[in-house]
Amino acid sequence: EAAVTQSPRNKVAVTGGKVTLSCNQTNNHNNMYWYRQDTGHGLRLIHYSYGAGSTEKGDIPDGYKASRPSQENFSLILELATPSQTSVYFCASGDGLGNTLYFGAGTRLSVL
Amino acid sequence: AQSVTQPDARVTVSEGASLQLRCKYSYSATPYLFWYVQYPRQGLQMLLKYYSGDPVVQGVNGFEAEFSKSDSSFHLRKASVHWSDSAVYFCAVSFANSGTYQRFGTGTKLQVVP
């Protein structure tokens, strides 16, 4: 069974603080993705990666950075968190075009 | 503009009744098409996917979807719903000349009532 693990599951941050969301996959997939889920918007792509050392901008990258230090790990970094970044964040892994995405359970982030 | 549209934010169906959840896409190329389900406080799980061949594809738990090129649609169906089907359903697309990522619709929340 494909496995994607996100940490933390819940996070409360202060405005202007730095937040790091972590994702680990044991699927040996090359591709990893960060999405955020908001009511009325569905899932929107923030950053993605094709392998260790690679990061690409998605549809809404402003205010976010990503890091892929290894095949297994993909982090999302909010250098200066803002209340508009309050959301549920999902990490996913996949193995190429047209293939299934495997999602983590999500991180609920509140920025106060 | 390229987009995925799920026009129904909420659908309520009686247990045992049939179900159709609508999805329309707007892309110039033929896309890969997916349906995912999200149960409360969980990530998304794929139900089925389509790229070519028979336009009716079967998925897990009795779900199926039908691709229509003329209508640019990929509607999800189930003949008889169960209370455990209550969840949020997402349609997603990807296509060959824009990377491997998938773009998602806004989701349809399905409530199955007794």
XYZ file of N, CA, C and O in Angstrom, chain A residues 9 31 33 35 37 40-43 45 48 50 59 90 96-106 108, chain B residues 32 34 36 38 41-46 49 88 90 94-96 98-107:
208
model
N 0.036 17.184 11.965
C -1.347 17.066 11.488
C -2.124 18.357 11.727
O -3.023 18.715 10.967
N 7.618 11.907 -8.374
C 6.903 13.183 -8.338
C 6.171 13.379 -7.023
O 5.529 12.459 -6.513
N 3.859 16.545 -4.718
C 3.033 17.737 -4.924
C 2.552 18.284 -3.585
O 2.280 17.526 -2.661
N -0.646 20.690 -2.321
C -1.904 21.368 -2.621
C -2.448 21.980 -1.339
O -2.172 21.517 -0.244
N -6.351 23.093 0.291
C -7.773 22.886 0.090
C -8.548 23.944 0.846
O -8.410 24.077 2.067
N -14.844 26.103 -1.655
C -15.145 26.889 -2.839
C -14.032 26.912 -3.873
O -14.237 27.382 -5.000
N -12.859 26.403 -3.489
C -11.729 26.390 -4.415
C -11.245 24.981 -4.738
O -10.438 24.797 -5.644
N -11.682 24.012 -4.004
C -11.163 22.670 -4.213
C -9.704 22.590 -3.808
O -9.283 23.238 -2.846
N -8.916 21.819 -4.546
C -7.488 21.702 -4.289
C -6.733 22.536 -5.317
O -6.983 22.426 -6.519
N -2.823 23.739 -6.644
C -1.429 23.300 -6.657
C -0.503 24.449 -6.272
O -0.517 25.506 -6.900
N 5.496 21.631 -6.861
C 5.673 20.217 -7.122
C 7.131 19.932 -7.440
O 7.937 20.865 -7.612
N 9.936 16.912 -9.387
C 10.132 15.741 -10.232
C 11.201 14.802 -9.684
O 11.485 13.771 -10.304
N 0.246 26.617 -9.402
C -0.668 27.706 -9.759
C -0.682 28.844 -8.752
O -0.950 29.990 -9.104
N -2.312 19.469 1.649
C -2.142 18.062 1.307
C -0.886 17.864 0.480
O -0.608 18.614 -0.460
N 4.204 9.643 -12.484
C 4.181 10.019 -13.881
C 2.808 10.419 -14.370
O 1.792 10.257 -13.699
N 2.794 10.929 -15.584
C 1.572 11.433 -16.196
C 0.513 10.338 -16.292
O 0.806 9.226 -16.733
N -0.669 10.688 -15.857
C -1.777 9.750 -15.962
C -1.861 8.735 -14.851
O -2.778 7.917 -14.828
N -0.925 8.801 -13.923
C -0.941 7.840 -12.827
C -1.620 8.403 -11.590
O -1.718 9.605 -11.394
N -2.051 7.511 -10.745
C -2.757 7.870 -9.518
C -1.878 8.720 -8.616
O -0.676 8.481 -8.482
N -2.491 9.706 -7.975
C -1.840 10.429 -6.900
C -2.231 9.801 -5.579
O -3.394 9.465 -5.363
N -1.246 9.658 -4.704
C -1.472 9.128 -3.363
C -1.289 10.270 -2.374
O -0.236 10.907 -2.351
N -2.322 10.492 -1.585
C -2.358 11.651 -0.713
C -2.065 11.294 0.732
O -2.439 10.226 1.222
N -1.436 12.257 1.423
C -1.368 12.185 2.867
C -2.693 12.598 3.487
O -3.641 12.982 2.782
N -2.750 12.537 4.813
C -3.993 12.825 5.534
C -4.229 14.314 5.727
O -5.295 14.711 6.194
N -3.247 15.142 5.391
C -3.430 16.580 5.455
C -2.878 17.201 6.720
O -2.736 16.542 7.764
N -3.714 20.646 8.988
C -4.611 21.783 9.194
C -3.808 22.903 9.823
O -3.336 22.771 10.953
N -6.118 13.298 -19.319
C -6.335 12.185 -18.417
C -7.386 12.665 -17.406
O -7.297 13.780 -16.898
N -9.817 11.837 -13.880
C -9.834 11.086 -12.625
C -11.043 11.512 -11.786
O -11.516 12.648 -11.859
N -11.731 11.278 -7.566
C -11.225 10.959 -6.240
C -12.341 11.150 -5.221
O -13.250 11.963 -5.413
N -12.981 11.878 -0.945
C -12.371 12.304 0.320
C -13.366 12.087 1.445
O -14.414 12.739 1.490
N -11.765 14.194 7.285
C -10.452 14.241 7.932
C -9.456 13.244 7.322
O -8.561 12.747 8.016
N -9.645 12.954 6.047
C -8.708 12.079 5.354
C -8.218 12.729 4.065
O -8.768 13.728 3.604
N -7.184 12.149 3.504
C -6.735 12.569 2.186
C -7.631 12.003 1.104
O -8.606 11.300 1.368
N -7.294 12.301 -0.134
C -8.092 11.841 -1.266
C -7.648 10.451 -1.699
O -6.459 10.115 -1.616
N -8.618 9.669 -2.193
C -8.322 8.337 -2.726
C -8.932 8.238 -4.116
O -10.066 8.661 -4.328
N -8.204 7.649 -5.052
C -8.718 7.571 -6.409
C -9.803 6.503 -6.520
O -9.662 5.391 -5.996
N -10.063 6.188 -13.263
C -9.403 7.115 -14.174
C -9.643 6.669 -15.620
O -9.980 5.505 -15.890
N -16.865 13.754 0.050
C -16.662 14.787 -0.973
C -15.963 14.137 -2.165
O -14.975 13.409 -1.987
N -14.134 14.584 -5.934
C -13.401 15.532 -6.764
C -13.120 14.935 -8.129
O -12.676 13.790 -8.243
N -5.365 15.883 -15.967
C -3.993 16.236 -16.324
C -3.848 15.988 -17.813
O -4.644 15.261 -18.402
N -2.851 16.622 -18.416
C -2.667 16.404 -19.831
C -1.203 16.527 -20.203
O -0.405 17.113 -19.474
N -0.881 15.984 -21.357
C 0.488 15.623 -21.682
C 1.451 16.807 -21.742
O 2.598 16.683 -21.376
N 1.585 19.657 -20.075
C 1.683 20.603 -18.957
C 2.135 19.909 -17.682
O 1.690 20.260 -16.596
N 3.005 18.959 -17.779
C 3.532 18.342 -16.569
C 2.675 17.203 -16.072
O 1.646 16.875 -16.661
N 3.097 16.618 -14.972
C 2.401 15.430 -14.463
C 1.357 15.764 -13.406
O 0.676 14.875 -12.924
N 1.252 17.053 -13.048
C 0.331 17.368 -11.950
C -1.109 17.271 -12.431
O -1.403 17.277 -13.626
N -2.007 17.178 -11.457
C -3.442 17.127 -11.740
C -4.097 18.399 -11.223
O -3.743 18.896 -10.153
N -5.058 18.880 -11.977
C -5.876 20.027 -11.550
C -7.236 19.505 -11.129
O -7.837 18.670 -11.824
N -7.719 20.046 -10.014
C -8.935 19.542 -9.397
C -10.089 20.518 -9.538
O -9.901 21.740 -9.537
N -11.298 19.959 -9.604
C -12.492 20.759 -9.493
C -12.726 21.163 -8.048
O -11.947 20.829 -7.160
N -13.809 21.880 -7.820
C -14.103 22.403 -6.485
C -14.747 21.380 -5.568
O -14.925 21.639 -4.389
N -15.096 20.219 -6.116
C -15.647 19.151 -5.292
C -17.152 19.200 -5.163
O -17.782 20.265 -5.244
